[in-house]
GROMACS .gro file of C-alpha atoms in nm:
model
  206
    1UNK     CA    1  -0.082  -0.238  -0.669
    2UNK     CA    2  -0.361   0.016  -0.690
    3UNK     CA    3  -0.332   0.360  -0.848
    4UNK     CA    4  -0.567   0.656  -0.871
    5UNK     CA    5  -0.904   0.512  -0.978
    6UNK     CA    6  -1.073   0.854  -0.973
    7UNK     CA    7  -1.441   0.937  -0.950
    8UNK     CA    8  -1.667   1.209  -1.078
    9UNK     CA    9  -1.902   1.305  -1.361
   10UNK     CA   10  -1.887   1.308  -1.740
   11UNK     CA   11  -1.759   0.954  -1.788
   12UNK     CA   12  -1.720   0.841  -2.149
   13UNK     CA   13  -1.953   0.578  -2.292
   14UNK     CA   14  -1.796   0.249  -2.189
   15UNK     CA   15  -1.858  -0.120  -2.135
   16UNK     CA   16  -1.698  -0.369  -1.898
   17UNK     CA   17  -1.519  -0.666  -2.051
   18UNK     CA   18  -1.383  -0.964  -1.860
   19UNK     CA   19  -1.128  -1.223  -1.966
   20UNK     CA   20  -0.914  -1.493  -1.815
   21UNK     CA   21  -0.578  -1.316  -1.829
   22UNK     CA   22  -0.432  -1.581  -2.057
   23UNK     CA   23  -0.713  -1.512  -2.307
   24UNK     CA   24  -0.685  -1.131  -2.306
   25UNK     CA   25  -0.668  -1.014  -2.672
   26UNK     CA   26  -0.325  -0.885  -2.765
   27UNK     CA   27  -0.441  -0.533  -2.852
   28UNK     CA   28  -0.613  -0.491  -2.516
   29UNK     CA   29  -0.323  -0.654  -2.329
   30UNK     CA   30  -0.084  -0.401  -2.485
   31UNK     CA   31  -0.301  -0.112  -2.364
   32UNK     CA   32  -0.320  -0.257  -2.013
   33UNK     CA   33   0.056  -0.303  -2.004
   34UNK     CA   34   0.106   0.059  -2.110
   35UNK     CA   35  -0.133   0.186  -1.840
   36UNK     CA   36   0.045  -0.019  -1.574
   37UNK     CA   37   0.388   0.095  -1.693
   38UNK     CA   38   0.275   0.456  -1.662
   39UNK     CA   39   0.142   0.401  -1.310
   40UNK     CA   40   0.424   0.175  -1.186
   41UNK     CA   41   0.738   0.230  -1.395
   42UNK     CA   42   0.954  -0.079  -1.413
   43UNK     CA   43   0.681  -0.321  -1.308
   44UNK     CA   44   0.641  -0.642  -1.508
   45UNK     CA   45   0.291  -0.679  -1.657
   46UNK     CA   46   0.084  -0.987  -1.591
   47UNK     CA   47   0.017  -1.203  -1.288
   48UNK     CA   48   0.109  -1.541  -1.146
   49UNK     CA   49  -0.098  -1.805  -1.334
   50UNK     CA   50  -0.137  -2.001  -1.010
   51UNK     CA   51  -0.361  -1.719  -0.881
   52UNK     CA   52  -0.612  -1.774  -1.166
   53UNK     CA   53  -0.587  -1.410  -1.280
   54UNK     CA   54  -0.889  -1.254  -1.445
   55UNK     CA   55  -0.872  -0.917  -1.620
   56UNK     CA   56  -1.160  -0.670  -1.604
   57UNK     CA   57  -1.145  -0.374  -1.841
   58UNK     CA   58  -1.356  -0.065  -1.890
   59UNK     CA   59  -1.340  -0.002  -2.265
   60UNK     CA   60  -1.471   0.299  -2.458
   61UNK     CA   61  -1.682   0.271  -2.772
   62UNK     CA   62  -1.371   0.326  -2.985
   63UNK     CA   63  -1.173   0.048  -2.815
   64UNK     CA   64  -0.967   0.252  -2.568
   65UNK     CA   65  -0.905   0.090  -2.229
   66UNK     CA   66  -1.023   0.355  -1.983
   67UNK     CA   67  -0.947   0.151  -1.671
   68UNK     CA   68  -0.830  -0.197  -1.584
   69UNK     CA   69  -0.784  -0.426  -1.287
   70UNK     CA   70  -0.707  -0.788  -1.213
   71UNK     CA   71  -0.890  -1.033  -0.989
   72UNK     CA   72  -0.668  -1.292  -0.821
   73UNK     CA   73  -0.772  -1.600  -0.624
   74UNK     CA   74  -0.618  -1.834  -0.366
   75UNK     CA   75  -0.696  -2.018  -0.045
   76UNK     CA   76  -0.559  -1.877   0.278
   77UNK     CA   77  -0.540  -2.013   0.632
   78UNK     CA   78  -0.638  -1.782   0.914
   79UNK     CA   79  -0.749  -1.850   1.269
   80UNK     CA   80  -0.752  -2.225   1.211
   81UNK     CA   81  -0.984  -2.201   0.911
   82UNK     CA   82  -0.930  -2.217   0.535
   83UNK     CA   83  -1.087  -1.938   0.333
   84UNK     CA   84  -1.127  -1.906  -0.040
   85UNK     CA   85  -1.010  -1.549  -0.099
   86UNK     CA   86  -0.996  -1.307  -0.391
   87UNK     CA   87  -0.814  -0.979  -0.426
   88UNK     CA   88  -0.809  -0.670  -0.643
   89UNK     CA   89  -0.477  -0.598  -0.809
   90UNK     CA   90  -0.331  -0.345  -1.053
   91UNK     CA   91  -0.631  -0.110  -1.042
   92UNK     CA   92  -0.551   0.176  -1.276
   93UNK     CA   93  -0.738   0.443  -1.474
   94UNK     CA   94  -0.605   0.610  -1.786
   95UNK     CA   95  -0.457   0.940  -1.674
   96UNK     CA   96  -0.658   1.149  -1.922
   97UNK     CA   97  -0.985   0.997  -1.797
   98UNK     CA   98  -0.933   1.021  -1.424
   99UNK     CA   99  -1.199   1.202  -1.226
  100UNK     CA  100  -1.482   1.083  -1.452
  101UNK     CA  101  -1.603   0.780  -1.257
  102UNK     CA  102  -1.425   0.518  -1.466
  103UNK     CA  103  -1.248   0.359  -1.170
  104UNK     CA  104  -1.565   0.360  -0.962
  105UNK     CA  105  -1.760   0.185  -1.235
  106UNK     CA  106  -1.495  -0.081  -1.287
  107UNK     CA  107  -1.449  -0.154  -0.915
  108UNK     CA  108  -1.827  -0.180  -0.876
  109UNK     CA  109  -1.834  -0.432  -1.160
  110UNK     CA  110  -1.553  -0.629  -0.995
  111UNK     CA  111  -1.740  -0.636  -0.666
  112UNK     CA  112  -2.054  -0.767  -0.837
  113UNK     CA  113  -1.859  -1.033  -1.023
  114UNK     CA  114  -1.684  -1.153  -0.707
  115UNK     CA  115  -2.011  -1.164  -0.513
  116UNK     CA  116  -2.140  -1.412  -0.773
  117UNK     CA  117  -1.842  -1.653  -0.749
  118UNK     CA  118  -1.967  -1.977  -0.587
  119UNK     CA  119  -1.789  -2.063  -0.263
  120UNK     CA  120  -1.588  -1.742  -0.238
  121UNK     CA  121  -1.553  -1.645   0.129
  122UNK     CA  122  -1.395  -1.302   0.114
  123UNK     CA  123  -1.235  -1.030  -0.092
  124UNK     CA  124  -0.916  -0.901   0.068
  125UNK     CA  125  -0.662  -0.643  -0.051
  126UNK     CA  126  -0.459  -0.341   0.052
  127UNK     CA  127  -0.429   0.009  -0.090
  128UNK     CA  128  -0.242   0.329  -0.019
  129UNK     CA  129  -0.411   0.503   0.273
  130UNK     CA  130  -0.541   0.803   0.072
  131UNK     CA  131  -0.734   0.564  -0.155
  132UNK     CA  132  -0.917   0.384   0.127
  133UNK     CA  133  -1.222   0.616   0.117
  134UNK     CA  134  -1.267   0.536  -0.253
  135UNK     CA  135  -1.287   0.163  -0.180
  136UNK     CA  136  -1.513   0.220   0.118
  137UNK     CA  137  -1.749   0.412  -0.109
  138UNK     CA  138  -1.743   0.109  -0.340
  139UNK     CA  139  -1.868  -0.112  -0.056
  140UNK     CA  140  -1.551  -0.253   0.097
  141UNK     CA  141  -1.476  -0.232   0.471
  142UNK     CA  142  -1.152  -0.127   0.638
  143UNK     CA  143  -1.003  -0.383   0.875
  144UNK     CA  144  -0.859  -0.168   1.155
  145UNK     CA  145  -0.514  -0.280   1.261
  146UNK     CA  146  -0.500  -0.562   1.007
  147UNK     CA  147  -0.173  -0.633   0.824
  148UNK     CA  148  -0.142  -0.835   0.506
  149UNK     CA  149   0.175  -1.043   0.485
  150UNK     CA  150   0.255  -1.120   0.125
  151UNK     CA  151   0.545  -1.271  -0.061
  152UNK     CA  152   0.637  -1.609   0.083
  153UNK     CA  153   0.705  -1.727   0.440
  154UNK     CA  154   1.075  -1.722   0.353
  155UNK     CA  155   1.061  -1.378   0.184
  156UNK     CA  156   0.766  -1.193   0.339
  157UNK     CA  157   0.640  -0.848   0.244
  158UNK     CA  158   0.402  -0.690   0.493
  159UNK     CA  159   0.178  -0.387   0.458
  160UNK     CA  160   0.327  -0.239   0.776
  161UNK     CA  161   0.681  -0.264   0.639
  162UNK     CA  162   0.918   0.033   0.613
  163UNK     CA  163   0.800   0.294   0.364
  164UNK     CA  164   0.446   0.157   0.341
  165UNK     CA  165   0.134   0.350   0.437
  166UNK     CA  166  -0.133   0.095   0.361
  167UNK     CA  167  -0.489   0.015   0.461
  168UNK     CA  168  -0.635  -0.337   0.445
  169UNK     CA  169  -0.990  -0.366   0.313
  170UNK     CA  170  -1.223  -0.660   0.274
  171UNK     CA  171  -1.569  -0.783   0.197
  172UNK     CA  172  -1.694  -1.099   0.368
  173UNK     CA  173  -1.936  -1.308   0.167
  174UNK     CA  174  -2.110  -1.518   0.431
  175UNK     CA  175  -2.400  -1.745   0.347
  176UNK     CA  176  -2.640  -1.488   0.491
  177UNK     CA  177  -2.498  -1.195   0.294
  178UNK     CA  178  -2.233  -0.929   0.346
  179UNK     CA  179  -2.424  -0.774   0.638
  180UNK     CA  180  -2.523  -1.100   0.806
  181UNK     CA  181  -2.376  -1.268   1.114
  182UNK     CA  182  -2.134  -1.485   0.912
  183UNK     CA  183  -1.983  -1.177   0.751
  184UNK     CA  184  -1.964  -0.989   1.082
  185UNK     CA  185  -1.791  -1.286   1.243
  186UNK     CA  186  -1.545  -1.298   0.955
  187UNK     CA  187  -1.463  -0.929   0.991
  188UNK     CA  188  -1.407  -0.974   1.363
  189UNK     CA  189  -1.173  -1.268   1.298
  190UNK     CA  190  -0.950  -1.061   1.067
  191UNK     CA  191  -0.949  -0.711   1.219
  192UNK     CA  192  -0.633  -0.631   1.414
  193UNK     CA  193  -0.451  -0.944   1.297
  194UNK     CA  194  -0.160  -1.033   1.070
  195UNK     CA  195  -0.302  -1.217   0.769
  196UNK     CA  196  -0.072  -1.462   0.589
  197UNK     CA  197  -0.168  -1.398   0.229
  198UNK     CA  198   0.161  -1.527   0.080
  199UNK     CA  199   0.064  -1.515  -0.289
  200UNK     CA  200   0.426  -1.566  -0.394
  201UNK     CA  201   0.706  -1.358  -0.536
  202UNK     CA  202   0.525  -1.240  -0.851
  203UNK     CA  203   0.217  -1.077  -0.697
  204UNK     CA  204   0.377  -1.011  -0.362
  205UNK     CA  205   0.079  -0.828  -0.212
  206UNK     CA  206  -0.157  -0.883  -0.502
   0.00000   0.00000   0.00000
């Protein structure tokens, strides 16, 4: 789930805070839940603990959550290989602060944090098609023709399902860097394929 990060000038003074989701202070958790409820009415806040959820927040000097997202982690099998993958989930900016660069700053912080995770092979997620240029500007790469298959093998949810208009984006973190031959080979292995993400029935497409 990704909603309207926004970009632009005149961002408020903010700092990025990160927490294991289970350790998110109650006052901040309540703000995140309210932002998510506004963006996705009826959605249940929080993430599957088996995906090791980590919350990243952009917080103003007076303690207002300007933007939030979750980082989720799991191993996936693709093309006969096991990859340690991470995804962005529940990216949302406070409606009153959209268009001021808050989402861009938070996604950039998430990308830096993920790049520093030892042994992480790739970042992989989907977004609504109109938001793809935002994530490309943040440094992620579209995977042309790729389809994420979430849910479970018994109850799948795919990004090419009825009513969806999704793009799949990724960053490959090869040993020789995101622009090196390992990363290029990874991108080639995923583009145009169906990718069995299967995070479960809580975060169905994370």
